[in-house]
Structure formats: structure tokens, C-alpha cells
Coordinates of C-alpha atoms and ligand atoms in Angstrom, one line a residue:
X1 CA -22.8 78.2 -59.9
X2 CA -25.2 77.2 -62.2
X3 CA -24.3 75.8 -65.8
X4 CA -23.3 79.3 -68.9
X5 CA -25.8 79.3 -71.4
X6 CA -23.5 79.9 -73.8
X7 CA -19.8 79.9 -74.3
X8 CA -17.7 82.3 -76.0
X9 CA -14.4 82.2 -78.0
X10 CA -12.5 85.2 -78.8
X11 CA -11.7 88.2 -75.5
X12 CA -10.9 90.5 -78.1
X13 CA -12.7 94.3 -78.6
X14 CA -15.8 92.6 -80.0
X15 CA -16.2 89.3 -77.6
X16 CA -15.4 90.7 -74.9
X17 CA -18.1 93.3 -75.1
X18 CA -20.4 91.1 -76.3
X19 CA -19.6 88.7 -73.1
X20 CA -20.5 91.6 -70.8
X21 CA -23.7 92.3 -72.9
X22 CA -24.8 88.8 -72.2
X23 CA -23.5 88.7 -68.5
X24 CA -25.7 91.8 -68.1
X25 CA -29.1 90.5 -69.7
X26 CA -29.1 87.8 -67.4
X27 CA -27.0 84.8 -69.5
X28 CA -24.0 83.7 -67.6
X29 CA -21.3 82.8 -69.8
X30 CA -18.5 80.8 -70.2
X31 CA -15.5 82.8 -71.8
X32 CA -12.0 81.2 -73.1
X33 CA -9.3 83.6 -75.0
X34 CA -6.2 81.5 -76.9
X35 CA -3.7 83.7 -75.0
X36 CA -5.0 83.2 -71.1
X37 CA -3.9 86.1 -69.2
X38 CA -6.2 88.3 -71.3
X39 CA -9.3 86.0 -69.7
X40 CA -7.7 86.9 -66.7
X41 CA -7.6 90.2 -67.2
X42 CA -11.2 90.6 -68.8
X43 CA -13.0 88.9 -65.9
X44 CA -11.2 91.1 -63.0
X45 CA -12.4 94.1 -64.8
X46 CA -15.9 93.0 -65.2
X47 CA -17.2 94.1 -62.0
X48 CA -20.6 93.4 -60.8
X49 CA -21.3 91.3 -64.0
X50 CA -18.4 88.6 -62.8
X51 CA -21.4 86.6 -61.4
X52 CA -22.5 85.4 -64.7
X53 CA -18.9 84.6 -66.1
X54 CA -17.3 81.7 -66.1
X55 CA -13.0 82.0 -67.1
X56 CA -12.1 79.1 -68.6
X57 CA -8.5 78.0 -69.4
X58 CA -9.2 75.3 -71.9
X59 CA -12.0 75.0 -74.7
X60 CA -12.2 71.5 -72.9
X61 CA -13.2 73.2 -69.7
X62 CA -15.1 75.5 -71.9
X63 CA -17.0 73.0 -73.0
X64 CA -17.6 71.2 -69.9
X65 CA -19.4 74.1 -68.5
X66 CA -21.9 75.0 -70.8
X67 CA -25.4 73.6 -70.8
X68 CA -26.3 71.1 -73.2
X69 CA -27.2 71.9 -76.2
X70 CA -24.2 74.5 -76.4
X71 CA -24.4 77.5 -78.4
X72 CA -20.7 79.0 -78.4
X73 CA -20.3 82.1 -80.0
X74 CA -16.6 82.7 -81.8
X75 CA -15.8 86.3 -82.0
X76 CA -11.8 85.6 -83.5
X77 CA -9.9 87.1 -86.0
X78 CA -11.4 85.9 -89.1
X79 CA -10.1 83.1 -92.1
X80 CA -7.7 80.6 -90.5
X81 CA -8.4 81.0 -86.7
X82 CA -12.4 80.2 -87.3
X83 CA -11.8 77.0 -89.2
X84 CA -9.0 75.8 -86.6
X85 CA -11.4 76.6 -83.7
X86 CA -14.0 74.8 -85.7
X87 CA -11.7 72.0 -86.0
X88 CA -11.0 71.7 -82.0
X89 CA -14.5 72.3 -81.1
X90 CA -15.6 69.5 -83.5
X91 CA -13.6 66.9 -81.3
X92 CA -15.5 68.5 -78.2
X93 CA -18.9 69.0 -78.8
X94 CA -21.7 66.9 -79.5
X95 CA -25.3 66.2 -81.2
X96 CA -27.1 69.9 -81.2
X97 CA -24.5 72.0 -80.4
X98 CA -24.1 75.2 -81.9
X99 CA -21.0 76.9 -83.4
X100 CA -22.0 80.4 -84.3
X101 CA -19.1 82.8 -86.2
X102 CA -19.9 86.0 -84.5
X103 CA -16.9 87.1 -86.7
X104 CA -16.7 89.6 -90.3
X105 CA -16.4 85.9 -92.0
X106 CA -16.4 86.0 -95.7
X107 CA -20.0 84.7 -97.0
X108 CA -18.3 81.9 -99.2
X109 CA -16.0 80.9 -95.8
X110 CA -19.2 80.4 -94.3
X111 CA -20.9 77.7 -97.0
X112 CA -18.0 76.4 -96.7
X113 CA -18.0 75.8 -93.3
X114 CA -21.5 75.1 -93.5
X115 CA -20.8 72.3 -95.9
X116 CA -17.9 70.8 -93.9
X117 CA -20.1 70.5 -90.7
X118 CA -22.9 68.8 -92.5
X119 CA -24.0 65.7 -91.5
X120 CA -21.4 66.3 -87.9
X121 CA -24.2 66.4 -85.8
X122 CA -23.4 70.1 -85.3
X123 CA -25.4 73.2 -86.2
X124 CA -23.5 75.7 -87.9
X125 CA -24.3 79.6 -87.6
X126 CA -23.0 82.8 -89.9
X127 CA -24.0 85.5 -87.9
X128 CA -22.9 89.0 -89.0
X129 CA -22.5 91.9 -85.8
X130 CA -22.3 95.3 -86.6
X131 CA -21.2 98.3 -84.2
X132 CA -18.1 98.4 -83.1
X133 CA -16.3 97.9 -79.2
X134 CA -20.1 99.8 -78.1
X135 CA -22.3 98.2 -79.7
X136 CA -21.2 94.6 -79.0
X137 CA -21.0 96.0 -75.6
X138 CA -24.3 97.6 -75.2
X139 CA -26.5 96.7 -78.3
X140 CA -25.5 95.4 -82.1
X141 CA -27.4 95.0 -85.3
X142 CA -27.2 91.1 -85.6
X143 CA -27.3 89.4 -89.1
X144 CA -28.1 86.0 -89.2
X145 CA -27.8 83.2 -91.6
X146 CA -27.9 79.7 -91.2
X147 CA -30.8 77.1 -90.7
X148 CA -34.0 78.5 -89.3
X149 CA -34.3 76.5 -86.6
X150 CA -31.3 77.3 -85.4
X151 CA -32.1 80.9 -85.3
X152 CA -35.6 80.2 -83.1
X153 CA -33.0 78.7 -80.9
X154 CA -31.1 81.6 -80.0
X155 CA -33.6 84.6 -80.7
X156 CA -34.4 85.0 -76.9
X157 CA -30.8 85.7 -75.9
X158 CA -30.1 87.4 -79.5
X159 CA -33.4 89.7 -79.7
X160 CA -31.9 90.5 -75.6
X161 CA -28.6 91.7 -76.2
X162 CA -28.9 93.2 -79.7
X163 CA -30.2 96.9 -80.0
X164 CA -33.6 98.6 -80.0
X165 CA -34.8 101.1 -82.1
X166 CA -38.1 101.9 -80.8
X167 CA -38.2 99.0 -78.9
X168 CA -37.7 96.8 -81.9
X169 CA -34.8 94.5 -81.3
X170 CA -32.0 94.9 -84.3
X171 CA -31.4 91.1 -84.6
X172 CA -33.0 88.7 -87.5
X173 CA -33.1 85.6 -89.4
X174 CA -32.1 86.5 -92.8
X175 CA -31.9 83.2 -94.9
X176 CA -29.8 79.8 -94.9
X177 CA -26.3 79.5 -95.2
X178 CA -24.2 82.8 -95.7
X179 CA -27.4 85.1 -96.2
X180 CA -26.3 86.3 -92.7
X181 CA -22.7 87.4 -93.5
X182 CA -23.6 88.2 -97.1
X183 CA -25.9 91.0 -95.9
X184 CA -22.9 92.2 -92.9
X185 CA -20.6 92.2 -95.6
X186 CA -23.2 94.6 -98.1
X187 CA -23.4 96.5 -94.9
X188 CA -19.8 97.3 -94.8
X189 CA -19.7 98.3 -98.2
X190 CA -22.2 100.8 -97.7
X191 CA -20.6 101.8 -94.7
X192 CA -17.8 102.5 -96.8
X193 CA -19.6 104.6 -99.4
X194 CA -21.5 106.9 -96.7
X195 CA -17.9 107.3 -95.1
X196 CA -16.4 108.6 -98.7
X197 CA -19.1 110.7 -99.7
X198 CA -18.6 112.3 -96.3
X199 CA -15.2 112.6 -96.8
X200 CA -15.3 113.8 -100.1
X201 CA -17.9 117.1 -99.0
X202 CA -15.0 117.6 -96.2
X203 CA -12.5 117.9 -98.9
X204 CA -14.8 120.5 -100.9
X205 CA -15.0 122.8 -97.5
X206 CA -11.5 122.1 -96.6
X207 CA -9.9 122.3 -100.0
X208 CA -12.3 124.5 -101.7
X209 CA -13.0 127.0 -99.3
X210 CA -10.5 126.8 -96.9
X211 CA -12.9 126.0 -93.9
X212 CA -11.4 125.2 -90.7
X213 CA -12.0 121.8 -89.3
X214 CA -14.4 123.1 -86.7
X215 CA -16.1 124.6 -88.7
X216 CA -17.0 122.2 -91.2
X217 CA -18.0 120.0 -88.2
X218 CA -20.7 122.6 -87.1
X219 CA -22.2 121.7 -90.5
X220 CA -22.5 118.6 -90.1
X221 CA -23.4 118.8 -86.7
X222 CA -26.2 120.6 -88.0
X223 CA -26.6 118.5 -91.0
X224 CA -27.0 115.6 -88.0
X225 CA -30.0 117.2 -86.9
X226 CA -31.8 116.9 -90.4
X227 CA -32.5 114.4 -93.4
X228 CA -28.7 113.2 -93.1
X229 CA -29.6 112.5 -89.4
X230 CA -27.6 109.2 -89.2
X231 CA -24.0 107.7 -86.6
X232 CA -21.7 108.7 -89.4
X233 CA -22.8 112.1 -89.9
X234 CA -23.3 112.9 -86.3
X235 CA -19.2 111.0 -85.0
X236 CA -18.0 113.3 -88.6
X237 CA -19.4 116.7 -86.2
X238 CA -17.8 115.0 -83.2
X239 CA -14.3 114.2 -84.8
X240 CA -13.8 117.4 -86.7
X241 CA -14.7 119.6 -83.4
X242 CA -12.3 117.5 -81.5
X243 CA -9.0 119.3 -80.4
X244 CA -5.2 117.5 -80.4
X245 CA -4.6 117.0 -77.0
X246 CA -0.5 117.5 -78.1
X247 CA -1.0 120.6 -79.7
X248 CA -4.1 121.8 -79.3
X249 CA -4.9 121.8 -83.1
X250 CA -7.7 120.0 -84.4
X251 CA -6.7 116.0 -84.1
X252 CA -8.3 115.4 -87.9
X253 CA -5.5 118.0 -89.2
X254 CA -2.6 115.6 -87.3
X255 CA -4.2 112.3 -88.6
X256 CA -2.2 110.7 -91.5
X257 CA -4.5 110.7 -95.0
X258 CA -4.0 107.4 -95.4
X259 CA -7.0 104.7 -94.4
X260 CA -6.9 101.3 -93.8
X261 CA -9.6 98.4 -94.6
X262 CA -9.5 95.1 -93.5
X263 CA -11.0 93.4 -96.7
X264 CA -15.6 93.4 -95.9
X265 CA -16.1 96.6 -98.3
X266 CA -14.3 95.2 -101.2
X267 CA -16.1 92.3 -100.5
X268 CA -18.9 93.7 -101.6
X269 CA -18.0 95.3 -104.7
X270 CA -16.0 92.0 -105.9
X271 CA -19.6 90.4 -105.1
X272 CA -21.1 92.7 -107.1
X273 CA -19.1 92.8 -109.9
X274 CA -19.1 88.8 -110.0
X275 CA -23.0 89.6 -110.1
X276 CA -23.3 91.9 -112.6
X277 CA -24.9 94.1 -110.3
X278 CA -23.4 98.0 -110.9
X279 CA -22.6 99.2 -107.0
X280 CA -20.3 102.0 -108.4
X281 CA -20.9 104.2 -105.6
X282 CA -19.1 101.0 -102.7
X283 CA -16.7 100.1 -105.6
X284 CA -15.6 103.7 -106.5
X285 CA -15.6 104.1 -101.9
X286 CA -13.2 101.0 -101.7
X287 CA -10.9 102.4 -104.4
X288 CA -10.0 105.3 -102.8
X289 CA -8.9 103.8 -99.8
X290 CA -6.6 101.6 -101.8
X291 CA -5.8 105.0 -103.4
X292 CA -5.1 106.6 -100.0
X293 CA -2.9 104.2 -99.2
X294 CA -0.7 105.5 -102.1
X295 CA 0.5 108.7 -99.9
X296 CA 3.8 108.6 -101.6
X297 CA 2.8 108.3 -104.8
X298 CA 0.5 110.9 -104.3
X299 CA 3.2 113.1 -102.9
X300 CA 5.3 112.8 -106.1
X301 CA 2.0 113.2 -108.6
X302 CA 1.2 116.1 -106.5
X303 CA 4.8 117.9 -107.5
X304 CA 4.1 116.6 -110.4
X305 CA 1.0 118.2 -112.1
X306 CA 0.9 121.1 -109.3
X307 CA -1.6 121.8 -107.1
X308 CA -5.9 122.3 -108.0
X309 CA -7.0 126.1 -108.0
X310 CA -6.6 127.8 -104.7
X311 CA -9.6 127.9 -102.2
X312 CA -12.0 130.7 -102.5
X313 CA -11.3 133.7 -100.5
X314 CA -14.8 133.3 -99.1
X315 CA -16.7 130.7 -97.1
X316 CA -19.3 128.9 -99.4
X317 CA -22.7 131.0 -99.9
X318 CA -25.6 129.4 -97.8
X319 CA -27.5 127.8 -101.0
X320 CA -24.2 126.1 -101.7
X321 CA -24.0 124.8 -98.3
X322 CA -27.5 123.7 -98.9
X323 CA -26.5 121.4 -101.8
X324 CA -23.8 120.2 -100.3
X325 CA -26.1 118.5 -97.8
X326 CA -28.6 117.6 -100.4
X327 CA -25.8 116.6 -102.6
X328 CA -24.9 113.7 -99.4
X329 CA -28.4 112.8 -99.3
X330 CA -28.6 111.9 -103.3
X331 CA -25.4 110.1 -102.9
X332 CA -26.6 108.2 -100.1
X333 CA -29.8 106.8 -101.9
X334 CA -27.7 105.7 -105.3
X335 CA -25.2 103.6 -102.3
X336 CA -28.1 102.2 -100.9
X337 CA -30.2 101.8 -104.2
X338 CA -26.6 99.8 -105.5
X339 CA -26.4 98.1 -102.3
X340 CA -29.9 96.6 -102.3
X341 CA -29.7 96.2 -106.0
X342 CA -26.8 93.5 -104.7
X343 CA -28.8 91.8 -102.1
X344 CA -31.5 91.3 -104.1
X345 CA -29.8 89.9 -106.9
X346 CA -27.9 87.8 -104.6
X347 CA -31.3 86.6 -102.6
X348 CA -32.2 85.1 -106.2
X349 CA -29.2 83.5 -107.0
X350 CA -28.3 82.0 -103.8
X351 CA -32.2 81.1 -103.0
X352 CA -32.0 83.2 -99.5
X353 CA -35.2 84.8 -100.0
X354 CA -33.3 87.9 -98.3
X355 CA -36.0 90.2 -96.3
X356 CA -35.1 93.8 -97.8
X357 CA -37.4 95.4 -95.3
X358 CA -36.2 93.2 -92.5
X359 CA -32.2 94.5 -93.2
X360 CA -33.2 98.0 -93.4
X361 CA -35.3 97.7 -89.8
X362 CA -32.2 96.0 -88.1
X363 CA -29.7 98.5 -89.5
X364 CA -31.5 101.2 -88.0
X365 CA -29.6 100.7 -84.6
X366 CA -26.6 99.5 -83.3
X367 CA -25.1 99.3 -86.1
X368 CA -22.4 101.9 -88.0
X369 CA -24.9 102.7 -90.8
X370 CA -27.6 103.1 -88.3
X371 CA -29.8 106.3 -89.4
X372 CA -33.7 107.8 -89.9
X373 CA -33.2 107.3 -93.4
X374 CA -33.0 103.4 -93.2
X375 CA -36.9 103.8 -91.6
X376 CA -37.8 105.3 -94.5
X377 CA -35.8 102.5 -96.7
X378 CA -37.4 99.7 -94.4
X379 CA -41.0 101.2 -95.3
X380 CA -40.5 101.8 -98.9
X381 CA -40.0 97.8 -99.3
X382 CA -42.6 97.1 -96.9
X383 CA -44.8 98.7 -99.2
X384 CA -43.5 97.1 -102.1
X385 CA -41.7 94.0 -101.1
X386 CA -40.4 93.2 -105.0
X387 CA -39.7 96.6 -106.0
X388 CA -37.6 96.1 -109.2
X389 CA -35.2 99.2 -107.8
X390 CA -35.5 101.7 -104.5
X391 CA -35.2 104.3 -107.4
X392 CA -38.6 103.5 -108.7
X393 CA -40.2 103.5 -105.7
X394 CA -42.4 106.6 -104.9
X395 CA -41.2 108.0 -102.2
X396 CA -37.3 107.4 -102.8
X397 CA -37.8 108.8 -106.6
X398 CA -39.4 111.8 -104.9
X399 CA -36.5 112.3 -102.6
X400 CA -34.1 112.1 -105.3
X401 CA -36.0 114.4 -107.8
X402 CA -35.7 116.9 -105.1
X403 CA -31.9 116.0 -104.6
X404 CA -30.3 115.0 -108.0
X405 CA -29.8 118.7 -109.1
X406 CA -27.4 119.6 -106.1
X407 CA -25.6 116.7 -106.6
X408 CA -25.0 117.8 -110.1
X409 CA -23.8 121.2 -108.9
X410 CA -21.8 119.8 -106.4
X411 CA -19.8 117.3 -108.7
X412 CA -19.4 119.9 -111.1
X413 CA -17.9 122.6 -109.0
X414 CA -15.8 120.1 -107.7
X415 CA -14.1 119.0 -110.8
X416 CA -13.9 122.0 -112.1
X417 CA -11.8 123.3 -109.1
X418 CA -9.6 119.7 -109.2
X419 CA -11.3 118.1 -105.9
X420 CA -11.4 114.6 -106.4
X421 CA -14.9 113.0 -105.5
X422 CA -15.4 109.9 -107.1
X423 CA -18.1 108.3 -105.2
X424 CA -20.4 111.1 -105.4
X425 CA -19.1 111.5 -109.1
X426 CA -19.5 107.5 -109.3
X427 CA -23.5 108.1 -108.0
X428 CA -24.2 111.0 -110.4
X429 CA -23.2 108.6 -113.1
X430 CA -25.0 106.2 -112.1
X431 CA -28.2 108.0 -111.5
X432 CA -27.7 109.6 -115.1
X433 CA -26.8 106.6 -116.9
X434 CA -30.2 105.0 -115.1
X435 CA -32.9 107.4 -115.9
X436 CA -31.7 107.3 -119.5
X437 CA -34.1 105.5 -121.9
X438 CA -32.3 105.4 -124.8
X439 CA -28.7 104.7 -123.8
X440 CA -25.6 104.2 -125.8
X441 CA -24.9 100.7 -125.4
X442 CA -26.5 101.1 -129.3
X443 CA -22.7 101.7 -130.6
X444 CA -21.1 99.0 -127.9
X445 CA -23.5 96.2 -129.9
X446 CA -22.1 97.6 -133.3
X447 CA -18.7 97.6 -131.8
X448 CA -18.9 94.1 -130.8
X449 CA -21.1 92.4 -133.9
X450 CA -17.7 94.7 -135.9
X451 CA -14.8 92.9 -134.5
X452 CA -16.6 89.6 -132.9
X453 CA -19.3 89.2 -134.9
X454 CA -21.9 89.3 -131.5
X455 CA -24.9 90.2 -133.3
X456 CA -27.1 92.8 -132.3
X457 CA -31.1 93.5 -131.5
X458 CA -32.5 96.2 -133.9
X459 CA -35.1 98.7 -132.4
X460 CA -37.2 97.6 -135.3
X461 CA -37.0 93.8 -136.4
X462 CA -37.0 90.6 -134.0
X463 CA -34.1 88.3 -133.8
X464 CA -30.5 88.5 -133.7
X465 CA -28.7 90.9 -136.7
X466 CA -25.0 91.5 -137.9
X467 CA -24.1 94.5 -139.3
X468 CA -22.7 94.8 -143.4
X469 CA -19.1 95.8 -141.9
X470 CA -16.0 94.4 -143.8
X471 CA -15.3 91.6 -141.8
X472 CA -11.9 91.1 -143.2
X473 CA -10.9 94.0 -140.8
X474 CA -12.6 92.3 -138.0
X475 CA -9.4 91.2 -134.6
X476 CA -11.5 89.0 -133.3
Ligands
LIG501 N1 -13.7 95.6 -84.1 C1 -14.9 95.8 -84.8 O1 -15.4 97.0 -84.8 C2 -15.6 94.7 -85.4 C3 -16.9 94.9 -85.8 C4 -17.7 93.8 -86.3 C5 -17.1 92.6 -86.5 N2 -15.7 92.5 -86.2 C6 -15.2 91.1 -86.4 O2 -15.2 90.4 -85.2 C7 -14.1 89.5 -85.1 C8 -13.3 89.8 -83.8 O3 -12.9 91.2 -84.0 P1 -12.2 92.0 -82.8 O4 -12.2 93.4 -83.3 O5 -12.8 91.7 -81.5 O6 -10.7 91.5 -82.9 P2 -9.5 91.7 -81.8 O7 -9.8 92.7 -80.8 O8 -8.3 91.8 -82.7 O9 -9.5 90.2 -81.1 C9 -9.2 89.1 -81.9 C10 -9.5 87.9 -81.0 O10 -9.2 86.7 -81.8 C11 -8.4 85.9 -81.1 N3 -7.6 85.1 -82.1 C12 -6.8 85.6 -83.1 N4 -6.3 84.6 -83.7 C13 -6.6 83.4 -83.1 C14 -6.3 82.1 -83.3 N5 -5.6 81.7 -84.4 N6 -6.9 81.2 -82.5 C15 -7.7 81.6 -81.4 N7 -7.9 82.9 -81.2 C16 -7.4 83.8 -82.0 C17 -7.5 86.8 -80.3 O11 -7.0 86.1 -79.2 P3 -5.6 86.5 -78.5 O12 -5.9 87.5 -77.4 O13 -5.0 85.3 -78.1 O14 -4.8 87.2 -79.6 C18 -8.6 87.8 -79.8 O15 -9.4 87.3 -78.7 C19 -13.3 89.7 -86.4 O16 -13.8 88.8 -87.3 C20 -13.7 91.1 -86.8 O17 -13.6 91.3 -88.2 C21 -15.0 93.4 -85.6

């Protein structure tokens, strides 16, 4: 058989669909898993596509049947696995060859690794994937950072395996070095924010109004077929309608309230926070998982303040179901708003010259955030590439003037009946705290020049001011 293409690393969920991906757009490819039987096992259940696969039982044989120059693609666990596979490729591979880390890398990892390759010889890739076992089997939103070059290299087998929305492949260059897992790991943490405020509206009709799980997913299903259109919205209907096949109650009312993360979401808000960049809405997402995780804790605080007012003996009128769904909508453009806020900042500081509009277009498919709103996002900075915030721009500010006021209703009828819903809460904030031209950071200067001597601005006088306060008392 002719020489693979590329070689892949890594027969896990993600690899191995992205292996058959290839195999079926016409790449054959060699494939080599640490733990051997599972190559075994992944090439007899490939089928038709075994053709274009080639099982390999060593990286050296790996190696040997790729055509030069080799692209191989690792999809392994990421941290200490990627630098030792680095390390074994290095002694294998020569002038030209690409390693690409398919994997949910952190961004620093990957200037690291960028760094450590320099001047090998070997072209490095950080290259983000989004979408789960089906996407990397049939079509993923690819992020890619490293050189340019490199990129122009791979874009014909990329652009063919990634998705299409609207016959617009999902894959792009997004900047040097870490650009390309910087922007998978901002994705996550907006994947984790869409997933909260979703959450936290299912707590409102469970808690709040005693809705039954199926019926809370005919409102979203609905909700799917509108502004909210979008994968999370639309697998929230699927999930809540979806019976326990043990006891035929809904599966969502035997699933433990306790969710995991593996570590991209907080990512993000560390990254943001070490930015100064406010993404309340990911940070405040990413702390109630950690909070979730507290079930015992939560048990015991539970007994110990008693329970929030009982449901309502009805189900919610209409118009509150109505801002409910504009309520998800508001939230959604502070997450985004926050999470572009991040990338942008971070495009200046690391010199990535990030696209904005490019990330939105490649999010709208194959990936987990994937919806019609992110068209909308991708055309807002098309039209205004440097837009200082998506909240100032036209269309977004009109979407949220319409929204803002049911997310206020929303928040408020949820703490005053004790249901917790801190990332909406978190985007309300926000949202306030941003359309406010005269703030109260006033009192925080005074504060500070009073026990630290800062100095202030004053609204009328140039220059740098302290305050007459008694110094004496001032703690440093
Ligand atoms: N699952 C998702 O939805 C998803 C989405 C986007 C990105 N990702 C990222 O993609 C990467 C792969 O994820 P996955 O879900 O496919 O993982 P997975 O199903 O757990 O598979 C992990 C793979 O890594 C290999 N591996 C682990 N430690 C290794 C080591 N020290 N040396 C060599 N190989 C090693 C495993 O080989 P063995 O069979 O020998 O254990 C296996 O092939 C991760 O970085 C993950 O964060 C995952």
C-alpha cells in the first residue's frame, strides 16, 4: 500500500474518530496507541475504511510509514504524556516533520513546547479540536496556532475533515504559538457558562415550579427552534425528555448533582483574571462545578439553614416563560461579550493578532458551542473588526436592550425564592456595573489614598491627589 499521509498517536475517543475521519476523506493513515491491543481492536472495527489505515505497533514503525515530511497528529491525554511523546518522536523524526497536539493542551504547555522544539528541525503545532467522540468522527471545529506556514501545510487535509456550516469548513489559522489552544481553551470556558446558565433556568422550573423533567425539556426543545437555537440548548430538550431505562423515570432525576471538569474552563477564568479581563459569567460557571462537587457539604448546609420557599402550586405564566428564554439569551451575550473581551486582550498581549470574526465562523459547527447566534457574533466583528466590546456594537446592544429587563426579572425572582443562579446573577452584574457611567470605584480610590496613600484622580483637576485624612490612622 501506498505511504499514510499522516500518522496518529493516541486510539482514544477523540483519535480514534478523528483516524476514521481522515481514512474516510481519502488520507490513509498510520495509527499507533501505547497500549497495543486497543490498535488492534480499532482497526478490526473500522470496516470499509481499513484500506486507508495503517496499525502500527511501534512509533518507530509509525514513523517509517509515513510520507516525508510527516505530520503526526497526537490526540493523548494531555500534560506529561504529550511532552514524553514529543520526547520519543524527537529521536525519530527529521528536518520538516510536523508534531501537531491535537490534545486540550494548556496554551502555556504549548510555548513551551514550542520553545523546546526550536531550532530541532521540527515544526511544532497547537491545534485545539472541539466536538466531542462525533465530531472528531465526522466533523470538528479546529483551532490552530503555531507558524503559518505550517498551517498552509495541513489546510487541505484540515479544511477536509473539519466541519461545514454552509459549506464553510470550521478549521483556521489563528496566530503563532498558543493562539490556537488559547482560543480552545476560551471556548471551553464559554462552553461552561452556556451549560450553567442552562442549568440554572432548569433549577428555576424544577425547583421553583415543580416542573417535571419532560416538561421543562419541551421548553427548551422549543426554545431550540428560536434565538437560543444552538447544540447545548437542543442535547438540554434531548436529555431531559430521555427516560431511565432501569426505572423508567426520567435518567436526569437518577443522575448524581455533582459535575466534573477536567481543568480547560478554569483555564480560562485563571487567564482572565491574570489579565485583568472581568469574564464573571465563565468564572462564576467554573465555581459552581467546584461547588457541586461539595454534595456532602451541601447535604449538611441544606439541614442546616432549611430548605428555599416551596415551589409554586402553578406552572410559570407564559410571559415568565418568555423571560426565562430571553433571560438565557442576555446571559449568553455577557459570556461571550467576557469571553471575547479575553481573546482580545490576550491577541494584544501575546501579539497573536487573534481573528475575532474568524473564531466565531469556526465555532459555528462542529464544535459544543456551535449555534445561529455565533453567525450573528462572527458578522458583528466583521463589520467592526476593533470593536472596543461586542456590547457596543449595534446589533448586539440592540439584542441586549430588548433582553436585559427579563434577565433582571429572572435573577430577581430567583433570589428571592432562594434558587441559586450565579452565572446569570454574575452576567446581570456585569451588564449593570458596565452601562454605569459614573461608578463607585470613587470611594475604592478614597479607600486606598486612606490607608495606602495611592492617590487619586479628581473629576475636576489634573494630576495625581491625596486626600486631608489623618494619616496617623492609616495600616498601610
Ligand atoms: N473527549 C472529548 O470530548 C475531547 C474533546 C476535545 C479534546 N479532547 C482532548 O483530546 C485528548 C484525547 O482525549 P480523549 O477523550 O480521546 O482521551 P481518551 O479517550 O482517554 O484516550 C486517551 C489516549 O491517550 C493515550 N495515553 C494516555 N496516556 C498516555 C501516555 N503516557 N503515553 C502514550 N499514550 C497515552 C491513551 O492510550 P492507552 O489506550 O494506552 O491508555 C489513549 O489513546 C485530550 O487532551 C483531551 O483533553 C477530548
Amino acid at each position: 500500500m501506498t505511504k499514510a499521509e499522516i500518522g496518529l498517536i493516541g486510539l482514544g475517543v477523540m483519535g480514534s474518530g478523528l483516524a476514521l475521519n481522515m481514512a474516510e476523506k481519502g488520507y490513509p493513515v498510520a495509527v499507533y496507541n501505547r497500549t497495543s491491543a486497543r490498535t488492534g481492536e480499532f482497526f478490526e472495527g473500522a470496516g470499509d475504511l481499513r484500506g486507508n489505515l495503517v496499525p502500527c505497533a511501534s512509533l518507530k514503525e509509525l514513523v517509517a510509514q509515513i510520507r516525508p515530511p510527516r505530520p503526526i497528529l497526537l490526540m493523548v491525554q494531555a500534560g506529561k504524556a504529550v511532552d514524553e511523546q514529543i520526547k520519543a518522536l524527537r529521536e525519530l523524526l527529521s528536518e520538516d516533520d510536523i508534531i501537531i497536539d491535537g490534545g486540550n493542551a494548556n496554551f502555556r504547555d504549548t510555548m513551551r513546547r514550542f520553545d523546546e522544539l526550536d531550532g530541532s528541525g521540527i515544526t511544532f503545532v497547537g491545534m485545539g479540536v472541539s466536538g466531542g467522540a462525533v465530531g472528531a468522527r465526522h466533523g470538528p471545529s479546529i483551532m490552530v496556532g503555531g507558524e503559518r506556514a505550517a498551517y498552509t501545510r495541513l489546510e487541505p487535509l484540515l479544511t477536509a475533515i473539519a466541519a461545514r456550516y454552509r459549506g464553510e469548513p470550521c478549521s483556521a489559522w489563528l496566530g503563532e504559538g498558543g493562539a490556537g489552544h488559547f482560543v480552545k481553551t476560551l471556548h471551553n470556558g464559554i462552553e461552561y457558562a452556556d451549560m450553567q446558565m442552562i442549568a440554572e433556568i432548569y433549577g428555576i422550573l424544577r425547583d421553583g415550579f415543580g416542573m417535571k423533567a419532560g416538561a421543562i425539556g419541551d421548553i427548551f426543545g422549543r426554545w431550540n427552534g428560536g434565538r437560543l437555537d444552538s447544540y447545548l440548548v437542543g442535547i438540554t430538550a434531548e436529555v431531559l425528555a430521555t427516560a431511565d431505562p432501569a426505572t423508567g423515570r426520567p435518567l436526569v432525576d437518577m443522575i448524581l448533582d455533582r459535575a466534573g471538569q477536567k481543568g480547560t474552563g478554569r483555564w480560562a477564568a485563571v487567564e482572565a483574571q491574570m489579565m485583568g479581563v472581568p469574564a464573571t459569567v465563565i468564572e462564576s460557571a467554573v465555581a459552581a462545578r467546584s461547588l457541586s462537587a461539595e454534595k456532602t457539604m451541601r447535604v449538611g448546609a441544606a439541614s442546616a439553614y432549611g430548605g428555599r420557599t416551596a415551589p409554586a402550586a402553578r406552572e410559570p405564566e407564559p410571559a415568565f416563560v418568555d423571560d426565562l428564554e430571553l433571560a438565557l439569551f442576555a446571559g449568553k451575550i455577557v459570556a461571550y461579550a467576557q469571553g471575547f473581551s479575553v481573546m482580545d486582550e490576550a491577541s494584544c498581549g501575546f501579539r497573536w493578532n487573534l481573528p475575532l470574526a474568524t473564531i466565531a465562523r469556526i465555532w459555528r459547527a462542529g464544535c459544543i458551542i456551535r449555534s445561529q447566534f455565533l453567525d450573528r457574533l462572527a458578522l458583528a466583528y466583521d463589520a467592526d473588526p476593533d470593536a472596543a466590546h461586542l456590547l457596543l456594537n449595534r446589533d448586539f446592544a440592540a439584542m441586549m436592550s430588548e433582553a436585559h429587563a427579563s434577565l433582571r426579572r429572572v435573577v430577581a425572582h430567583a433570589a428571592l425564592a432562594g434558587l441559586p443562579v450565579p452565572a446569570l446573577s454574575a452576567a446581570l452584574g456585569y451588564f449593570d456595573a458596565f452601562r454605569q457611567a459614573r461608578g463607585t470605584a470613587n470611594l475604592i480610590q478614597g479607600q486606598r489614598d486612606y490607608f495606602g496613600a495611592h492617590g487619586f484622580e479628581r473629576t475636576d483637576a489634573e494630576g495625581l491627589h491625596h486626600g486631608p485624612w489623618d494619616s496617623s490612622r492609616a495600616e498601610g
